[in-house]
Coordinates of C-alpha atoms in Angstrom, one line a residue:
Chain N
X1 CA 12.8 8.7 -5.6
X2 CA 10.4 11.1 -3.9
X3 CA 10.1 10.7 -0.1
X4 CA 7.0 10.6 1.7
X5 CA 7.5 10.7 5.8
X6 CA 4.6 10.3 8.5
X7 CA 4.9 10.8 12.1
X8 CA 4.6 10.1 14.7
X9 CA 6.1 6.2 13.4
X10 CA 4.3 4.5 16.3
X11 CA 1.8 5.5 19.7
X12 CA -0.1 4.4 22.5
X13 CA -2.6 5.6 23.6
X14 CA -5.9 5.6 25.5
X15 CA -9.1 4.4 24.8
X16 CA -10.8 7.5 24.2
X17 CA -8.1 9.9 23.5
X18 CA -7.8 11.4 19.9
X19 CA -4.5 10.8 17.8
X20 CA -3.3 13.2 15.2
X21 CA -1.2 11.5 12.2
X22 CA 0.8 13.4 9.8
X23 CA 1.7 12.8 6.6
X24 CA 3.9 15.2 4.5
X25 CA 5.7 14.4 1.0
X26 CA 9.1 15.8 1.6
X27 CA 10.6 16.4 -2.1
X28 CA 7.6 17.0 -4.2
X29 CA 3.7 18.4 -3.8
X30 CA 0.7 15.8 -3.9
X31 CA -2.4 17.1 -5.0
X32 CA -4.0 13.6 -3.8
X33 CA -2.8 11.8 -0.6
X34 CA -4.3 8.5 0.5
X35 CA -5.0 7.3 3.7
X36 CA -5.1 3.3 4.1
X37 CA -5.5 0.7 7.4
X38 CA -3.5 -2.3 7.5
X39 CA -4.3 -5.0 9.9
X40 CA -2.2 -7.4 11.1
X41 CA -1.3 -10.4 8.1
X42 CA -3.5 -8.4 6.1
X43 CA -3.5 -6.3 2.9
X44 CA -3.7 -2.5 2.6
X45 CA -7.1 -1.2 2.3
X46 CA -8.2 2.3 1.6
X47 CA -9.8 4.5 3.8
X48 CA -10.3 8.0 1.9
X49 CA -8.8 9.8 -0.6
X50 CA -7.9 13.5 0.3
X51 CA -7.1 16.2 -2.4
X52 CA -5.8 19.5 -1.1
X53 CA -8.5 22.4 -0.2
X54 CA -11.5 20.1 -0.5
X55 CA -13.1 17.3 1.6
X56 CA -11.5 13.9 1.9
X57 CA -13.9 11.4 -0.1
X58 CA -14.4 8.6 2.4
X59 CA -14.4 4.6 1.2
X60 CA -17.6 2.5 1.7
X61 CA -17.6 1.6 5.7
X62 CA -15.2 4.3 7.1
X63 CA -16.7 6.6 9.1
X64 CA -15.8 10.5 8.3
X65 CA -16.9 11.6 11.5
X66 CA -14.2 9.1 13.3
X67 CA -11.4 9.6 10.9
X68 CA -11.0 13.3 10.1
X69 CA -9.0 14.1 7.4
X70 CA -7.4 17.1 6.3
X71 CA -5.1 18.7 3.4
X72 CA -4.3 22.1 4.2
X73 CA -1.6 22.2 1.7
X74 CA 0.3 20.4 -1.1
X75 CA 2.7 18.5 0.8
X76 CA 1.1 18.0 4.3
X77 CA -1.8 15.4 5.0
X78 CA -3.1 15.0 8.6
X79 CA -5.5 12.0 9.9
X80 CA -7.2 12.2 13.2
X81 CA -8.4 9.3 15.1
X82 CA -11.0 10.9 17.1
X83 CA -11.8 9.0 20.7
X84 CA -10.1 6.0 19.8
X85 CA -10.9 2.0 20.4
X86 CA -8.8 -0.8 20.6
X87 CA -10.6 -1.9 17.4
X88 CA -8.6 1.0 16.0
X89 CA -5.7 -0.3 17.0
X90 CA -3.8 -1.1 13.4
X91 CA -1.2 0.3 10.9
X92 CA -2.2 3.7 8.9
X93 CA -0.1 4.1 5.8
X94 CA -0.3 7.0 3.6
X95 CA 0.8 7.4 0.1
X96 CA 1.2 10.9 -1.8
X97 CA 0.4 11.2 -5.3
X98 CA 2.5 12.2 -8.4
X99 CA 2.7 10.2 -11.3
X100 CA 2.2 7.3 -9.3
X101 CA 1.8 6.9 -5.3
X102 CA 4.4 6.8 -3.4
X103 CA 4.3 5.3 0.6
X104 CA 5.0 6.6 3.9
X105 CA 6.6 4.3 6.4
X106 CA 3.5 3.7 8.0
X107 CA 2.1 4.8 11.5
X108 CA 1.5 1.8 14.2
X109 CA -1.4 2.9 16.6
X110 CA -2.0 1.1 20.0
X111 CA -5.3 2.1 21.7
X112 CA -5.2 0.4 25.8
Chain W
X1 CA -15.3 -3.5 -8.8
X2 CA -12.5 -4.6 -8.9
X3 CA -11.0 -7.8 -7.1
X4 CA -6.9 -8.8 -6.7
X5 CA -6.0 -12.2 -5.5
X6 CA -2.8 -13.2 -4.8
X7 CA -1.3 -16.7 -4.6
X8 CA 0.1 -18.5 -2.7
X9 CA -0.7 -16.4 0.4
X10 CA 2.2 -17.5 1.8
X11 CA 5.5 -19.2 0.6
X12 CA 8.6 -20.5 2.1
X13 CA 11.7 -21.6 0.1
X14 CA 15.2 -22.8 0.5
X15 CA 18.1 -20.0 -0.9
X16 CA 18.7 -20.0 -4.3
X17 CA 15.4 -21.2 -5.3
X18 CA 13.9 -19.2 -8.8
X19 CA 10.3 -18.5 -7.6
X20 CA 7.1 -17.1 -9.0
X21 CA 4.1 -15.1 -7.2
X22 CA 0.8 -15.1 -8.6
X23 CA -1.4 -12.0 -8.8
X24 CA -4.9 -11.9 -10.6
X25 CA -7.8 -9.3 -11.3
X26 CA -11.2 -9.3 -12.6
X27 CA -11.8 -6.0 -14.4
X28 CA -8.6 -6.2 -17.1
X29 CA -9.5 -2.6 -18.1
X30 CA -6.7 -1.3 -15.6
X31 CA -4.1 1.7 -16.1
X32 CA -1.2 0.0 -14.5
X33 CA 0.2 -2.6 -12.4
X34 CA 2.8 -2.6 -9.3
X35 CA 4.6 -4.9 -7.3
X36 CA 5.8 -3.7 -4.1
X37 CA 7.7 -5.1 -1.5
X38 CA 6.7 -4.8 2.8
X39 CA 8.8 -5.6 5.8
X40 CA 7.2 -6.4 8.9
X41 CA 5.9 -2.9 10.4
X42 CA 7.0 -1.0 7.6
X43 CA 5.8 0.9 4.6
X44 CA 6.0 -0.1 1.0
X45 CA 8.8 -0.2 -1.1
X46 CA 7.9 -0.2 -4.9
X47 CA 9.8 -2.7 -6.7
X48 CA 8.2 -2.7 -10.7
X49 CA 5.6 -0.5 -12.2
X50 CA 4.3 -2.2 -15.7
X51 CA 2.0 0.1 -17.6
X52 CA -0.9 -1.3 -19.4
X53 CA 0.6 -1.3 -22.6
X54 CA 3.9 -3.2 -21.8
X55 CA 4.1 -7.2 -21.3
X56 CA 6.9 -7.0 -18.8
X57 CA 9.4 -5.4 -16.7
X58 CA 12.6 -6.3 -15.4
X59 CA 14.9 -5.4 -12.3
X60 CA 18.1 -6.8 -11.4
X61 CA 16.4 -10.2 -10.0
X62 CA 12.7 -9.5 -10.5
X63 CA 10.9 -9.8 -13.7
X64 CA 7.1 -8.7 -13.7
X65 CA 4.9 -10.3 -16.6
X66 CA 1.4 -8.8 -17.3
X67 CA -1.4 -10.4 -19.5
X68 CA -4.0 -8.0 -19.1
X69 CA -6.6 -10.3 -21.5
X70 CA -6.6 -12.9 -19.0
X71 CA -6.6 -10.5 -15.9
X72 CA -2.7 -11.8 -14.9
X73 CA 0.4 -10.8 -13.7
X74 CA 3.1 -12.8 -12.3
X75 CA 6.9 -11.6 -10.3
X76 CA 9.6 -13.7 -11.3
X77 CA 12.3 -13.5 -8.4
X78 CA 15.4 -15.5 -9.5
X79 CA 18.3 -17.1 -7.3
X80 CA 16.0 -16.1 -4.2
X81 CA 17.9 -15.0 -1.3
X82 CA 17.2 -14.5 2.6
X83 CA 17.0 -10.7 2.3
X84 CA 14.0 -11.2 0.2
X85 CA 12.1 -12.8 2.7
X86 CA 9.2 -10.1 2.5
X87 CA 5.0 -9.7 2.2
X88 CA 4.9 -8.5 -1.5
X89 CA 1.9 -7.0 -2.4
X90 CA 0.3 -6.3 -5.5
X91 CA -1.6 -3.3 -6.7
X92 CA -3.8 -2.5 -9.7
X93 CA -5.0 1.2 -10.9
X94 CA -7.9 2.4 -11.5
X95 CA -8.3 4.2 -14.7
X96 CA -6.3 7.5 -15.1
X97 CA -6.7 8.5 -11.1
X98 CA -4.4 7.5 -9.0
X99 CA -6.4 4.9 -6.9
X100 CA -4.4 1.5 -6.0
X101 CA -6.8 -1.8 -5.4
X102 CA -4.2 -4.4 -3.2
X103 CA -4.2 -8.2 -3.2
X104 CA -3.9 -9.9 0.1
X105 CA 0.1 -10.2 -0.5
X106 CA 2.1 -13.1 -0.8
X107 CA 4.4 -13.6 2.6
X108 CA 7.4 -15.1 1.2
X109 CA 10.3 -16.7 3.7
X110 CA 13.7 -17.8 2.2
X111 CA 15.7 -19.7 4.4
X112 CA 19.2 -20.1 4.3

C-alpha cells in the first residue's frame, strides 16, 4: 500500500521555539495532504487541507498565522508550529491523498 | 455538517468474544466510509473502505456493514483476540474530495 512518513516521529521543545514537521508520501504524489491534531483519548480533527502550489485552506478555529503550512511539491508537506505553547503540545498526523488518504505515523510534540 | 458518533466509547472484552462497534452519521449523503485501526502513539492503519454503493465488506476477521438510509455502519470483529486491543476510529467522506469527518473512536481492550 502506499507509504506516507513524517518526521521528526516525536520532540521537545521550548515554549516559544518554532517546530518544523514534515510530511512526505514516499511511493506515490499527493496533490492534497492533510494536516490533523489529536489530543490525548481523543479523535482526529482536521486542521487544514493543503494542495500543492497554492495556500493551505485552514479549518474553522485554527489559526493560519500559528500553523504555517506548506506544499512545495507533490510528495513533500511541511507544518510549522510557530512560537509554540504547551497548549500545543498534542499529536499531528498527516494523511496524503490518492484515491483515498492514507496516514503518516504521526508526530508527538512536547512544548516545556 | 456533518456529525460521527461512535459507540461504545470504550469496550473491554474477554478473548474469543464476537463483538460489534457502533458508528453513526447525520448527513447519509456520504462518498464512502472507513474503519481504521490506532495504537497508542501511532498513526492509522486502514482496515475496510465500503463505498457508498456497497452494503458491506469483509476482511479476514472484520466485517463492515453500512446502511446509509439510516446514517449506520457497524465492524463486526469475530473470535476477538488480544492483538486487537486498539482505538478504532471511524471516518466518513465528504462528497467526491477527499475530506475525512472522524468519530470519537471506540477504545477496545481484549484481555486474555
Amino acid at each position: 500500500g502506499a507509504v506516507v512518513s513524517q518526521h521528526p516521529s516525536w520532540v521537545i521543545c521550548k515554549s516559544g521555539t518554532s517546530v518544523k514537521i514534515e510530511c512526505r508520501s514516499l511511493d506515490f504524489q499527493a496533490t492534497t495532504m492533510f494536516w490533523y491534531r489529536q489530543f490525548p483519548k481523543q479523535s482526529l480533527m482536521l486542521m487544514a487541507t493543503s494542495n500543492e502550489g497554492s495556500k493551505a485552506t485552514y479549518e474553522q478555529g485554527v489559526e493560519k498565522d500559528k500553523f504555517l503550512i506548506n506544499h512545495a511539491s507533490l510528495t513533500l508537506s511541511t507544518l510549522t508550529v510557530t512560537s509554540a505553547h504547551p497548549e500545543d503540545s498534542s499529536f499531528y498526523i498527516c494523511s496524503a491523498a490518492w484515491v483515498e488518504q492514507f496516514f503518516g505515523p504521526g508526530t508527538r510534540l512536547t512544548v516545556l | 455538517k456533518q456529525e460521527v458518533t461512535q459507540i461504545p466509547a470504550a469496550l473491554s472484552v474477554p478473548e474469543g468474544e464476537n463483538l460489534v462497534l457502533n458508528c453513526s452519521f447525520t448527513d447519509s449523503a456520504i462518498y464512502n466510509l472507513q474503519w481504521f485501526r490506532q495504537d497508542p502513539g501511532k498513526g492509522l492503519t486502514s482496515l475496510l473502505l465500503i463505498q457508498s454503493s456497497q452494503r458491506e465488506q469483509t476482511s479476514g476477521r472484520l466485517n463492515a456493514s453500512l446502511d446509509k438510509s439510516s446514517g449506520r455502519s457497524t465492524l463486526y470483529i469475530a473470535a476477538s483476540q488480544p492483538g486487537d486491543s486498539a482505538t478504532y476510529l471511524c471516518a466518513v467522506r465528504r462528497g467526491a474530495g477527499n475530506m475525512l469527518t472522524f468519530g470519537g473512536g471506540t477504545r477496545l481492550m481484549v484481555k486474555p
